[in-house]
mmCIF file of C-alpha atoms and ligand atoms in Angstrom:
data_model
loop_
_atom_site.group_PDB
_atom_site.id
_atom_site.type_symbol
_atom_site.label_atom_id
_atom_site.label_comp_id
_atom_site.label_asym_id
_atom_site.label_seq_id
_atom_site.Cartn_x
_atom_site.Cartn_y
_atom_site.Cartn_z
ATOM 1 C CA MET A 1196 70.105 3.677 -0.604
ATOM 2 C CA THR A 1197 71.402 0.154 -0.149
ATOM 3 C CA GLY A 1198 72.738 0.241 3.400
ATOM 4 C CA ASP A 1199 69.564 1.595 4.987
ATOM 5 C CA GLN A 1200 67.144 -0.129 2.617
ATOM 6 C CA GLY A 1201 66.269 -3.083 4.869
ATOM 7 C CA PRO A 1202 62.765 -4.015 5.946
ATOM 8 C CA ALA A 1203 62.046 -0.322 6.618
ATOM 9 C CA HIS A 1204 60.655 -0.423 3.068
ATOM 10 C CA GLY A 1205 58.087 -2.825 1.671
ATOM 11 C CA PHE A 1206 59.113 -5.879 -0.301
ATOM 12 C CA SER A 1207 58.507 -4.559 -3.809
ATOM 13 C CA THR A 1208 60.196 -1.247 -2.982
ATOM 14 C CA ARG A 1209 63.265 -3.219 -1.921
ATOM 15 C CA ALA A 1210 63.026 -5.396 -5.043
ATOM 16 C CA ILE A 1211 63.140 -2.294 -7.229
ATOM 17 C CA HIS A 1212 65.598 -0.089 -5.303
ATOM 18 C CA ALA A 1213 68.018 -2.133 -3.167
ATOM 19 C CA GLY A 1214 71.443 -2.085 -4.828
ATOM 20 C CA GLN A 1215 69.995 -0.015 -7.681
ATOM 21 C CA ASP A 1216 71.165 3.552 -7.058
ATOM 22 C CA PRO A 1217 71.347 5.553 -10.308
ATOM 23 C CA ASP A 1218 74.850 5.658 -11.825
ATOM 24 C CA PRO A 1219 76.750 8.581 -10.195
ATOM 25 C CA ALA A 1220 78.694 9.333 -13.418
ATOM 26 C CA THR A 1221 75.733 9.685 -15.817
ATOM 27 C CA GLY A 1222 72.542 9.506 -13.773
ATOM 28 C CA ALA A 1223 71.492 6.362 -15.692
ATOM 29 C CA VAL A 1224 68.460 5.104 -13.761
ATOM 30 C CA VAL A 1225 69.404 1.505 -14.501
ATOM 31 C CA PRO A 1226 72.908 0.905 -13.164
ATOM 32 C CA PRO A 1227 75.262 0.003 -16.004
ATOM 33 C CA LEU A 1228 76.197 -3.553 -16.923
ATOM 34 C CA HIS A 1229 79.892 -3.796 -16.050
ATOM 35 C CA LEU A 1230 81.382 -6.116 -18.665
ATOM 36 C CA THR A 1231 84.945 -5.962 -17.416
ATOM 37 C CA THR A 1232 87.363 -8.446 -15.926
ATOM 38 C CA THR A 1233 89.755 -5.936 -14.374
ATOM 39 C CA TYR A 1234 89.925 -2.384 -12.970
ATOM 40 C CA LYS A 1235 92.428 0.470 -13.396
ATOM 41 C CA GLN A 1236 94.326 1.120 -10.167
ATOM 42 C CA ASP A 1237 95.214 4.659 -9.084
ATOM 43 C CA GLY A 1238 98.803 3.733 -8.203
ATOM 44 C CA VAL A 1239 99.699 0.218 -7.015
ATOM 45 C CA GLY A 1240 96.948 -1.029 -4.697
ATOM 46 C CA GLY A 1241 94.859 2.119 -5.248
ATOM 47 C CA LEU A 1242 91.520 0.400 -5.854
ATOM 48 C CA ARG A 1243 88.362 2.366 -6.636
ATOM 49 C CA GLY A 1244 85.552 1.009 -4.482
ATOM 50 C CA GLY A 1245 87.556 -2.143 -3.712
ATOM 51 C CA TYR A 1246 87.289 -3.538 -7.271
ATOM 52 C CA GLU A 1247 90.358 -5.435 -8.459
ATOM 53 C CA TYR A 1248 89.309 -8.456 -10.572
ATOM 54 C CA SER A 1249 85.799 -9.654 -11.513
ATOM 55 C CA ARG A 1250 85.953 -13.149 -9.975
ATOM 56 C CA SER A 1251 86.501 -11.405 -6.633
ATOM 57 C CA ALA A 1252 83.958 -8.637 -7.249
ATOM 58 C CA ASN A 1253 82.081 -6.945 -10.088
ATOM 59 C CA PRO A 1254 79.702 -3.988 -9.566
ATOM 60 C CA THR A 1255 76.814 -5.676 -11.409
ATOM 61 C CA ARG A 1256 77.142 -8.741 -9.188
ATOM 62 C CA THR A 1257 77.480 -6.522 -6.100
ATOM 63 C CA ALA A 1258 74.179 -4.829 -6.993
ATOM 64 C CA LEU A 1259 72.431 -8.213 -7.263
ATOM 65 C CA GLN A 1260 73.968 -9.413 -3.995
ATOM 66 C CA GLU A 1261 72.722 -6.302 -2.163
ATOM 67 C CA SER A 1262 69.271 -6.874 -3.640
ATOM 68 C CA LEU A 1263 69.212 -10.553 -2.571
ATOM 69 C CA ALA A 1264 70.242 -9.652 0.990
ATOM 70 C CA ALA A 1265 67.513 -6.995 1.188
ATOM 71 C CA LEU A 1266 64.802 -9.346 -0.130
ATOM 72 C CA GLU A 1267 65.635 -12.151 2.313
ATOM 73 C CA GLU A 1268 66.324 -9.738 5.211
ATOM 74 C CA GLY A 1269 69.850 -11.112 5.563
ATOM 75 C CA ALA A 1270 73.243 -9.562 6.330
ATOM 76 C CA THR A 1271 75.021 -10.882 3.233
ATOM 77 C CA GLY A 1272 73.919 -12.034 -0.218
ATOM 78 C CA LEU A 1273 76.172 -13.943 -2.615
ATOM 79 C CA ALA A 1274 75.456 -14.797 -6.251
ATOM 80 C CA PHE A 1275 76.699 -17.898 -8.109
ATOM 81 C CA ALA A 1276 76.758 -19.497 -11.552
ATOM 82 C CA SER A 1277 73.890 -21.881 -10.649
ATOM 83 C CA GLY A 1278 71.879 -23.078 -7.682
ATOM 84 C CA LEU A 1279 74.121 -26.128 -7.405
ATOM 85 C CA ALA A 1280 77.272 -23.983 -7.526
ATOM 86 C CA ALA A 1281 75.861 -22.069 -4.547
ATOM 87 C CA GLU A 1282 75.076 -25.329 -2.719
ATOM 88 C CA ASP A 1283 78.541 -26.769 -3.388
ATOM 89 C CA THR A 1284 80.233 -23.616 -2.119
ATOM 90 C CA LEU A 1285 78.043 -23.687 0.993
ATOM 91 C CA LEU A 1286 78.716 -27.363 1.777
ATOM 92 C CA ARG A 1287 82.472 -26.961 1.332
ATOM 93 C CA THR A 1288 82.453 -23.906 3.602
ATOM 94 C CA VAL A 1289 80.541 -25.388 6.536
ATOM 95 C CA CYS A 1290 81.389 -29.122 6.273
ATOM 96 C CA SER A 1291 84.664 -31.060 6.580
ATOM 97 C CA PRO A 1292 85.444 -34.776 6.280
ATOM 98 C CA GLY A 1293 83.395 -36.473 9.009
ATOM 99 C CA SER A 1294 80.582 -33.904 8.928
ATOM 100 C CA HIS A 1295 76.985 -35.095 8.650
ATOM 101 C CA VAL A 1296 74.014 -33.526 6.864
ATOM 102 C CA VAL A 1297 70.333 -34.258 7.536
ATOM 103 C CA LEU A 1298 68.057 -33.506 4.580
ATOM 104 C CA ALA A 1299 64.521 -34.091 3.349
ATOM 105 C CA GLY A 1300 63.774 -37.504 1.884
ATOM 106 C CA ASP A 1301 62.242 -35.634 -1.055
ATOM 107 C CA ALA A 1302 64.968 -32.977 -1.435
ATOM 108 C CA TYR A 1303 65.723 -31.546 -4.889
ATOM 109 C CA GLY A 1304 67.367 -34.351 -6.889
ATOM 110 C CA GLY A 1305 70.478 -32.292 -7.659
ATOM 111 C CA THR A 1306 71.018 -31.589 -3.954
ATOM 112 C CA PHE A 1307 70.698 -35.293 -3.178
ATOM 113 C CA ARG A 1308 73.135 -36.141 -5.998
ATOM 114 C CA LEU A 1309 75.634 -33.527 -4.771
ATOM 115 C CA LEU A 1310 75.605 -35.112 -1.311
ATOM 116 C CA SER A 1311 75.467 -38.771 -2.337
ATOM 117 C CA LYS A 1312 77.788 -38.731 -5.357
ATOM 118 C CA VAL A 1313 80.170 -35.821 -4.721
ATOM 119 C CA ALA A 1314 80.324 -34.757 -1.051
ATOM 120 C CA ALA A 1315 80.237 -38.419 0.098
ATOM 121 C CA ARG A 1316 83.600 -39.010 -1.641
ATOM 122 C CA TRP A 1317 85.064 -36.287 0.582
ATOM 123 C CA GLY A 1318 83.776 -37.943 3.761
ATOM 124 C CA VAL A 1319 80.580 -35.918 4.281
ATOM 125 C CA GLU A 1320 77.733 -38.223 5.338
ATOM 126 C CA HIS A 1321 74.003 -37.624 4.964
ATOM 127 C CA THR A 1322 70.693 -38.991 6.266
ATOM 128 C CA PRO A 1323 67.381 -38.444 4.432
ATOM 129 C CA VAL A 1324 64.364 -37.980 6.748
ATOM 130 C CA ASP A 1325 60.749 -36.863 6.535
ATOM 131 C CA LEU A 1326 61.039 -33.204 7.581
ATOM 132 C CA GLY A 1327 57.319 -33.142 8.359
ATOM 133 C CA ASP A 1328 58.066 -35.440 11.342
ATOM 134 C CA LEU A 1329 60.018 -33.265 13.817
ATOM 135 C CA GLY A 1330 60.629 -36.258 16.129
ATOM 136 C CA ALA A 1331 62.306 -38.172 13.290
ATOM 137 C CA VAL A 1332 64.433 -35.117 12.491
ATOM 138 C CA ARG A 1333 65.526 -34.825 16.127
ATOM 139 C CA ASP A 1334 66.463 -38.534 16.145
ATOM 140 C CA ALA A 1335 68.514 -38.172 12.957
ATOM 141 C CA MET A 1336 70.744 -35.423 14.394
ATOM 142 C CA ARG A 1337 74.237 -36.527 15.502
ATOM 143 C CA ASP A 1338 77.135 -34.815 17.298
ATOM 144 C CA THR A 1339 78.738 -34.410 13.869
ATOM 145 C CA THR A 1340 75.654 -32.941 12.153
ATOM 146 C CA ALA A 1341 76.782 -29.644 10.670
ATOM 147 C CA VAL A 1342 73.723 -28.908 8.538
ATOM 148 C CA LEU A 1343 69.986 -29.537 8.642
ATOM 149 C CA TRP A 1344 68.925 -28.979 5.001
ATOM 150 C CA CYS A 1345 65.300 -28.050 4.448
ATOM 151 C CA GLU A 1346 63.228 -27.411 1.359
ATOM 152 C CA THR A 1347 59.653 -26.162 1.624
ATOM 153 C CA PRO A 1348 57.529 -26.585 -0.436
ATOM 154 C CA THR A 1349 59.287 -29.652 -1.877
ATOM 155 C CA ASN A 1350 59.589 -30.783 -5.465
ATOM 156 C CA PRO A 1351 57.408 -32.328 -6.916
ATOM 157 C CA LEU A 1352 55.232 -33.501 -3.992
ATOM 158 C CA LEU A 1353 54.817 -30.006 -2.470
ATOM 159 C CA ASN A 1354 55.354 -31.186 1.093
ATOM 160 C CA ILE A 1355 55.715 -28.496 3.763
ATOM 161 C CA ALA A 1356 58.277 -28.282 6.582
ATOM 162 C CA ASP A 1357 58.003 -26.088 9.690
ATOM 163 C CA ILE A 1358 60.986 -23.704 9.408
ATOM 164 C CA ALA A 1359 60.797 -22.329 12.981
ATOM 165 C CA GLY A 1360 60.481 -25.859 14.418
ATOM 166 C CA LEU A 1361 63.463 -27.097 12.402
ATOM 167 C CA ALA A 1362 65.552 -24.060 13.448
ATOM 168 C CA GLU A 1363 65.038 -25.000 17.098
ATOM 169 C CA ILE A 1364 66.131 -28.603 16.466
ATOM 170 C CA ALA A 1365 69.159 -27.569 14.383
ATOM 171 C CA HIS A 1366 70.371 -25.021 16.937
ATOM 172 C CA ALA A 1367 69.877 -27.365 19.904
ATOM 173 C CA ALA A 1368 72.192 -29.815 18.071
ATOM 174 C CA GLY A 1369 74.755 -27.125 17.200
ATOM 175 C CA ALA A 1370 73.927 -27.338 13.469
ATOM 176 C CA LEU A 1371 73.006 -24.724 10.875
ATOM 177 C CA LEU A 1372 69.533 -24.661 9.326
ATOM 178 C CA VAL A 1373 69.715 -24.218 5.549
ATOM 179 C CA VAL A 1374 66.464 -23.526 3.663
ATOM 180 C CA ASP A 1375 66.233 -23.925 -0.099
ATOM 181 C CA ASN A 1376 63.675 -21.167 -0.767
ATOM 182 C CA THR A 1377 63.506 -21.649 -4.541
ATOM 183 C CA PHE A 1378 59.867 -22.800 -4.755
ATOM 184 C CA ALA A 1379 58.388 -20.092 -2.519
ATOM 185 C CA SER A 1380 60.665 -17.149 -3.423
ATOM 186 C CA PRO A 1381 61.352 -14.469 -0.789
ATOM 187 C CA TYR A 1382 58.091 -12.746 -1.753
ATOM 188 C CA LEU A 1383 56.057 -15.593 -0.233
ATOM 189 C CA GLN A 1384 58.429 -16.873 2.481
ATOM 190 C CA ARG A 1385 61.440 -15.432 4.356
ATOM 191 C CA PRO A 1386 63.225 -18.190 6.288
ATOM 192 C CA LEU A 1387 65.885 -16.012 8.010
ATOM 193 C CA PRO A 1388 63.474 -14.094 10.280
ATOM 194 C CA LEU A 1389 61.889 -17.504 11.090
ATOM 195 C CA GLY A 1390 65.248 -18.707 12.479
ATOM 196 C CA ALA A 1391 67.070 -20.226 9.488
ATOM 197 C CA ASP A 1392 70.795 -19.476 9.163
ATOM 198 C CA ILE A 1393 71.220 -19.701 5.392
ATOM 199 C CA VAL A 1394 68.851 -19.379 2.438
ATOM 200 C CA VAL A 1395 69.695 -21.085 -0.860
ATOM 201 C CA HIS A 1396 68.171 -20.164 -4.225
ATOM 202 C CA SER A 1397 68.227 -21.410 -7.733
ATOM 203 C CA THR A 1398 67.738 -17.911 -9.214
ATOM 204 C CA THR A 1399 67.101 -19.805 -12.471
ATOM 205 C CA LYS A 1400 63.504 -20.159 -11.284
ATOM 206 C CA TYR A 1401 61.214 -17.437 -9.823
ATOM 207 C CA LEU A 1402 63.876 -14.795 -9.093
ATOM 208 C CA GLY A 1403 65.062 -14.694 -12.721
ATOM 209 C CA GLY A 1404 61.494 -15.514 -13.683
ATOM 210 C CA HIS A 1405 61.823 -15.498 -17.490
ATOM 211 C CA SER A 1406 63.496 -18.874 -18.214
ATOM 212 C CA ASP A 1407 66.493 -17.105 -19.769
ATOM 213 C CA VAL A 1408 69.272 -17.293 -17.152
ATOM 214 C CA VAL A 1409 70.819 -19.960 -14.894
ATOM 215 C CA GLY A 1410 72.039 -18.751 -11.497
ATOM 216 C CA GLY A 1411 72.165 -19.382 -7.774
ATOM 217 C CA ALA A 1412 72.376 -17.497 -4.500
ATOM 218 C CA LEU A 1413 73.115 -17.753 -0.795
ATOM 219 C CA VAL A 1414 71.829 -15.292 1.791
ATOM 220 C CA VAL A 1415 72.900 -15.473 5.435
ATOM 221 C CA ALA A 1416 71.754 -13.828 8.653
ATOM 222 C CA ASP A 1417 75.202 -13.672 10.245
ATOM 223 C CA ALA A 1418 77.853 -11.362 8.740
ATOM 224 C CA ASP A 1419 80.784 -13.524 9.973
ATOM 225 C CA LEU A 1420 79.394 -16.583 8.211
ATOM 226 C CA GLY A 1421 78.801 -14.279 5.225
ATOM 227 C CA GLU A 1422 82.499 -13.450 5.217
ATOM 228 C CA GLN A 1423 83.508 -17.115 5.281
ATOM 229 C CA LEU A 1424 81.169 -17.847 2.387
ATOM 230 C CA ALA A 1425 82.424 -14.817 0.446
ATOM 231 C CA PHE A 1426 85.997 -16.072 0.927
ATOM 232 C CA HIS A 1427 84.993 -19.453 -0.563
ATOM 233 C CA GLN A 1428 82.984 -17.804 -3.363
ATOM 234 C CA ASN A 1429 86.217 -16.146 -4.494
ATOM 235 C CA ALA A 1430 88.533 -19.072 -3.664
ATOM 236 C CA MET A 1431 86.339 -21.607 -5.518
ATOM 237 C CA GLY A 1432 85.262 -19.208 -8.272
ATOM 238 C CA ALA A 1433 81.775 -20.473 -9.188
ATOM 239 C CA VAL A 1434 80.523 -16.909 -9.777
ATOM 240 C CA ASN A 1435 77.941 -15.775 -12.329
ATOM 241 C CA GLY A 1436 78.974 -13.399 -15.111
ATOM 242 C CA PRO A 1437 77.825 -9.758 -15.059
ATOM 243 C CA PHE A 1438 75.202 -10.193 -17.795
ATOM 244 C CA ASP A 1439 73.650 -13.138 -15.937
ATOM 245 C CA ALA A 1440 73.637 -11.092 -12.721
ATOM 246 C CA TRP A 1441 71.964 -8.230 -14.611
ATOM 247 C CA LEU A 1442 69.242 -10.523 -15.985
ATOM 248 C CA VAL A 1443 68.421 -11.921 -12.529
ATOM 249 C CA GLN A 1444 68.271 -8.371 -11.150
ATOM 250 C CA ARG A 1445 65.913 -7.349 -13.951
ATOM 251 C CA GLY A 1446 63.657 -10.286 -13.111
ATOM 252 C CA ILE A 1447 63.638 -9.453 -9.393
ATOM 253 C CA LYS A 1448 62.087 -6.024 -10.000
ATOM 254 C CA THR A 1449 58.757 -7.634 -10.986
ATOM 255 C CA LEU A 1450 58.894 -10.564 -8.528
ATOM 256 C CA GLY A 1451 55.973 -9.309 -6.392
ATOM 257 C CA VAL A 1452 53.502 -8.796 -9.243
ATOM 258 C CA ARG A 1453 54.552 -12.025 -10.915
ATOM 259 C CA MET A 1454 54.152 -14.087 -7.732
ATOM 260 C CA ASP A 1455 50.701 -12.593 -7.045
ATOM 261 C CA ARG A 1456 49.618 -13.699 -10.507
ATOM 262 C CA HIS A 1457 51.327 -17.135 -10.258
ATOM 263 C CA CYS A 1458 49.435 -17.729 -6.976
ATOM 264 C CA ALA A 1459 46.080 -16.510 -8.314
ATOM 265 C CA ASN A 1460 46.364 -18.617 -11.486
ATOM 266 C CA ALA A 1461 47.501 -21.680 -9.511
ATOM 267 C CA GLU A 1462 44.457 -21.393 -7.234
ATOM 268 C CA ARG A 1463 42.128 -21.429 -10.251
ATOM 269 C CA VAL A 1464 43.990 -24.388 -11.748
ATOM 270 C CA VAL A 1465 43.709 -26.271 -8.431
ATOM 271 C CA GLU A 1466 39.977 -25.537 -8.254
ATOM 272 C CA PHE A 1467 39.552 -26.839 -11.809
ATOM 273 C CA LEU A 1468 41.629 -30.000 -11.290
ATOM 274 C CA THR A 1469 39.852 -30.809 -8.009
ATOM 275 C CA SER A 1470 36.532 -30.879 -9.891
ATOM 276 C CA ARG A 1471 37.697 -33.407 -12.528
ATOM 277 C CA ALA A 1472 36.978 -37.126 -12.337
ATOM 278 C CA GLU A 1473 40.173 -37.919 -14.314
ATOM 279 C CA VAL A 1474 42.224 -36.473 -11.430
ATOM 280 C CA SER A 1475 42.609 -38.701 -8.352
ATOM 281 C CA ALA A 1476 44.545 -36.221 -6.174
ATOM 282 C CA VAL A 1477 45.699 -32.604 -6.288
ATOM 283 C CA LEU A 1478 48.831 -31.688 -4.304
ATOM 284 C CA TYR A 1479 48.860 -27.999 -3.337
ATOM 285 C CA PRO A 1480 49.654 -26.518 0.109
ATOM 286 C CA GLY A 1481 46.763 -24.057 -0.297
ATOM 287 C CA LEU A 1482 44.222 -26.902 -0.064
ATOM 288 C CA PRO A 1483 42.769 -27.148 3.473
ATOM 289 C CA ASP A 1484 43.206 -30.958 3.464
ATOM 290 C CA HIS A 1485 46.922 -30.757 2.547
ATOM 291 C CA PRO A 1486 48.839 -32.124 5.594
ATOM 292 C CA GLY A 1487 51.113 -29.055 5.641
ATOM 293 C CA HIS A 1488 48.352 -26.481 5.108
ATOM 294 C CA ALA A 1489 48.357 -24.973 8.607
ATOM 295 C CA VAL A 1490 52.164 -24.586 8.687
ATOM 296 C CA ALA A 1491 52.209 -23.179 5.140
ATOM 297 C CA ALA A 1492 49.467 -20.683 6.020
ATOM 298 C CA ARG A 1493 51.570 -19.549 9.005
ATOM 299 C CA GLN A 1494 54.950 -19.180 7.312
ATOM 300 C CA MET A 1495 53.992 -18.234 3.730
ATOM 301 C CA SER A 1496 52.004 -15.244 2.461
ATOM 302 C CA GLY A 1497 50.707 -17.238 -0.546
ATOM 303 C CA PHE A 1498 50.876 -20.854 -1.671
ATOM 304 C CA GLY A 1499 52.891 -20.428 -4.862
ATOM 305 C CA GLY A 1500 52.611 -21.343 -8.518
ATOM 306 C CA MET A 1501 53.569 -25.036 -8.396
ATOM 307 C CA VAL A 1502 50.778 -27.619 -8.587
ATOM 308 C CA SER A 1503 51.094 -31.406 -8.841
ATOM 309 C CA PHE A 1504 48.278 -33.867 -9.512
ATOM 310 C CA ARG A 1505 47.745 -37.604 -9.982
ATOM 311 C CA LEU A 1506 45.728 -39.240 -12.718
ATOM 312 C CA ALA A 1507 43.083 -41.885 -12.006
ATOM 313 C CA GLY A 1508 44.161 -43.546 -15.270
ATOM 314 C CA GLY A 1509 47.726 -44.122 -14.006
ATOM 315 C CA GLU A 1510 51.024 -43.528 -15.784
ATOM 316 C CA GLU A 1511 49.594 -43.794 -19.289
ATOM 317 C CA ALA A 1512 47.022 -41.084 -18.572
ATOM 318 C CA ALA A 1513 49.704 -38.881 -16.996
ATOM 319 C CA LEU A 1514 51.944 -39.173 -20.053
ATOM 320 C CA ARG A 1515 48.993 -38.436 -22.349
ATOM 321 C CA VAL A 1516 48.121 -35.189 -20.524
ATOM 322 C CA CYS A 1517 51.775 -34.060 -20.685
ATOM 323 C CA GLU A 1518 51.825 -34.616 -24.437
ATOM 324 C CA ARG A 1519 48.448 -33.012 -25.199
ATOM 325 C CA THR A 1520 48.650 -29.556 -23.627
ATOM 326 C CA GLU A 1521 49.577 -26.709 -25.958
ATOM 327 C CA LEU A 1522 49.999 -23.638 -23.751
ATOM 328 C CA PHE A 1523 51.581 -25.678 -20.951
ATOM 329 C CA THR A 1524 54.909 -26.466 -22.627
ATOM 330 C CA LEU A 1525 56.363 -29.913 -21.970
ATOM 331 C CA ALA A 1526 59.695 -29.013 -20.343
ATOM 332 C CA GLU A 1527 61.759 -29.296 -17.170
ATOM 333 C CA SER A 1528 62.474 -26.322 -14.875
ATOM 334 C CA LEU A 1529 59.891 -23.926 -13.386
ATOM 335 C CA GLY A 1530 59.205 -20.427 -12.157
ATOM 336 C CA GLY A 1531 59.114 -18.578 -15.482
ATOM 337 C CA VAL A 1532 56.287 -16.442 -16.864
ATOM 338 C CA GLU A 1533 55.208 -19.267 -19.198
ATOM 339 C CA SER A 1534 53.334 -22.338 -17.988
ATOM 340 C CA LEU A 1535 55.210 -25.648 -18.070
ATOM 341 C CA ILE A 1536 54.091 -29.261 -17.634
ATOM 342 C CA GLU A 1537 56.219 -32.317 -16.925
ATOM 343 C CA HIS A 1538 56.154 -35.956 -15.881
ATOM 344 C CA PRO A 1539 58.529 -36.125 -12.871
ATOM 345 C CA ALA A 1540 58.969 -39.938 -12.866
ATOM 346 C CA ARG A 1541 60.298 -39.915 -16.455
ATOM 347 C CA MET A 1542 61.841 -36.414 -16.531
ATOM 348 C CA THR A 1543 63.150 -34.410 -13.529
ATOM 349 C CA HIS A 1544 63.080 -37.401 -11.155
ATOM 350 C CA ALA A 1545 63.998 -40.232 -13.568
ATOM 351 C CA SER A 1546 67.335 -40.774 -11.786
ATOM 352 C CA ALA A 1547 65.450 -41.238 -8.481
ATOM 353 C CA ALA A 1548 63.855 -44.544 -9.558
ATOM 354 C CA GLY A 1549 64.533 -47.131 -6.844
ATOM 355 C CA SER A 1550 65.802 -44.500 -4.345
ATOM 356 C CA PRO A 1551 63.998 -42.806 -1.433
ATOM 357 C CA LEU A 1552 63.250 -39.948 -3.861
ATOM 358 C CA GLU A 1553 61.207 -42.078 -6.278
ATOM 359 C CA VAL A 1554 57.909 -40.366 -7.225
ATOM 360 C CA PRO A 1555 54.601 -41.921 -8.353
ATOM 361 C CA ALA A 1556 54.310 -42.672 -12.088
ATOM 362 C CA ASP A 1557 50.792 -41.182 -12.297
ATOM 363 C CA LEU A 1558 52.053 -37.766 -11.143
ATOM 364 C CA VAL A 1559 52.105 -34.622 -13.308
ATOM 365 C CA ARG A 1560 53.780 -31.374 -12.218
ATOM 366 C CA LEU A 1561 52.684 -27.926 -13.399
ATOM 367 C CA SER A 1562 54.576 -24.674 -13.160
ATOM 368 C CA VAL A 1563 51.600 -22.366 -13.562
ATOM 369 C CA GLY A 1564 52.615 -19.237 -15.471
ATOM 370 C CA ILE A 1565 51.099 -15.775 -15.632
ATOM 371 C CA GLU A 1566 49.084 -16.106 -18.858
ATOM 372 C CA ASP A 1567 45.311 -15.456 -18.904
ATOM 373 C CA VAL A 1568 43.963 -18.156 -16.627
ATOM 374 C CA GLU A 1569 40.910 -18.923 -18.804
ATOM 375 C CA ASP A 1570 43.288 -19.974 -21.581
ATOM 376 C CA LEU A 1571 45.238 -22.189 -19.177
ATOM 377 C CA LEU A 1572 42.045 -23.876 -17.936
ATOM 378 C CA ALA A 1573 40.844 -24.478 -21.493
ATOM 379 C CA ASP A 1574 44.218 -26.029 -22.346
ATOM 380 C CA LEU A 1575 44.022 -28.418 -19.374
ATOM 381 C CA GLU A 1576 40.382 -29.239 -20.139
ATOM 382 C CA ARG A 1577 41.311 -30.207 -23.722
ATOM 383 C CA ALA A 1578 44.263 -32.317 -22.575
ATOM 384 C CA LEU A 1579 42.274 -34.163 -19.887
ATOM 385 C CA SER A 1580 39.197 -35.050 -21.934
HETATM 386 C C1 PLP B 2682 66.574 -25.961 -9.884
HETATM 387 C C2 PLP B 2682 66.729 -26.156 -8.416
HETATM 388 C C3 PLP B 2682 67.990 -26.229 -7.803
HETATM 389 C C4 PLP B 2682 69.276 -26.228 -8.597
HETATM 390 O O1 PLP B 2682 69.496 -25.017 -9.215
HETATM 391 P P1 PLP B 2682 70.282 -24.860 -10.616
HETATM 392 O O2 PLP B 2682 70.192 -23.401 -10.882
HETATM 393 O O3 PLP B 2682 69.565 -25.711 -11.621
HETATM 394 O O4 PLP B 2682 71.680 -25.341 -10.379
HETATM 395 C C5 PLP B 2682 68.035 -26.365 -6.420
HETATM 396 N N1 PLP B 2682 66.919 -26.432 -5.667
HETATM 397 C C6 PLP B 2682 65.683 -26.389 -6.223
HETATM 398 C C7 PLP B 2682 64.495 -26.491 -5.343
HETATM 399 C C8 PLP B 2682 65.546 -26.253 -7.605
HETATM 400 O O5 PLP B 2682 64.317 -26.219 -8.143
#
């Protein structure tokens, strides 16, 4: 079923069936979890299905990789131990000393740290720009620019970048467009058909969806680039274990219904927050006055479950709200079934103080879960008053 699965089937059909053929030996509807490091050979070099050693390939990881490729409409999917492991493998595959990367000024902090503290030591340079300003992006491109790195929506300010517009700029400059699709998930946004070359995921977030597994992924449109990345996946070895791959796959099967509910709950939360005097601004791409609303409406099929807002009472008020909610758990990370609240300036973005990534101190970020929305609204009401 995997090879011909493609976009011929709807998204949720692919999420449930791609890479998930019943086990030929037993008929088990859920393919078995292959906890093995090595594989019996039928005579020297006589591999069954190409399996030799589990860093190179494991059937549970293969199943997840086929699923990821089908969801993002790519040629090749690759799974990793974390989102950052995927990013590191990607950068070391497509960059060399002297290469240059252009990325969003408000890129994920870990991506910025990987470029500024790790890749920089190996001679890879980077320039942060506002990806909402296509002229500024064009000006930042150099002859040596190998990668234009885009995130949309961004964290925690929920800015939007125009994927098709950025693809044109990247390709005119001979660079690859990478899109970190973690916040939207492939259910709401598929960058490859819009012209991106590579999609990056932290599968820790919406794809896993249950806050119980750390993982990452790359999906590419071009099979040759897929082969180069697969070579580096094996040569560098930052793979996920079979149980972690199995957990991500299990999460993926319900991605569509979860995202519908995340979006619906987030819209109600936005409506509630917008009506409150304690809140000075609500950041959500679904709001008509959000500067990226028109682009988001064009390239996404929903506006997602992440909502940020600013408190009229400043930092103190923001900290108080974070400490007073009960259903919204005070914690980092996002994308799970349970609602989370955090204070980016002191938590996820604390290391960005004084850098271009610094975020306002009166900002609160919500990862709106899939609980009953009335309970979530009551929780926020209690915490705000
Ligand atoms: C969490 C996250 C990452 C990093 O992924 P890990 O799985 O934590 O390594 C990258 N990009 C975005 C947008 C993220 O939210």
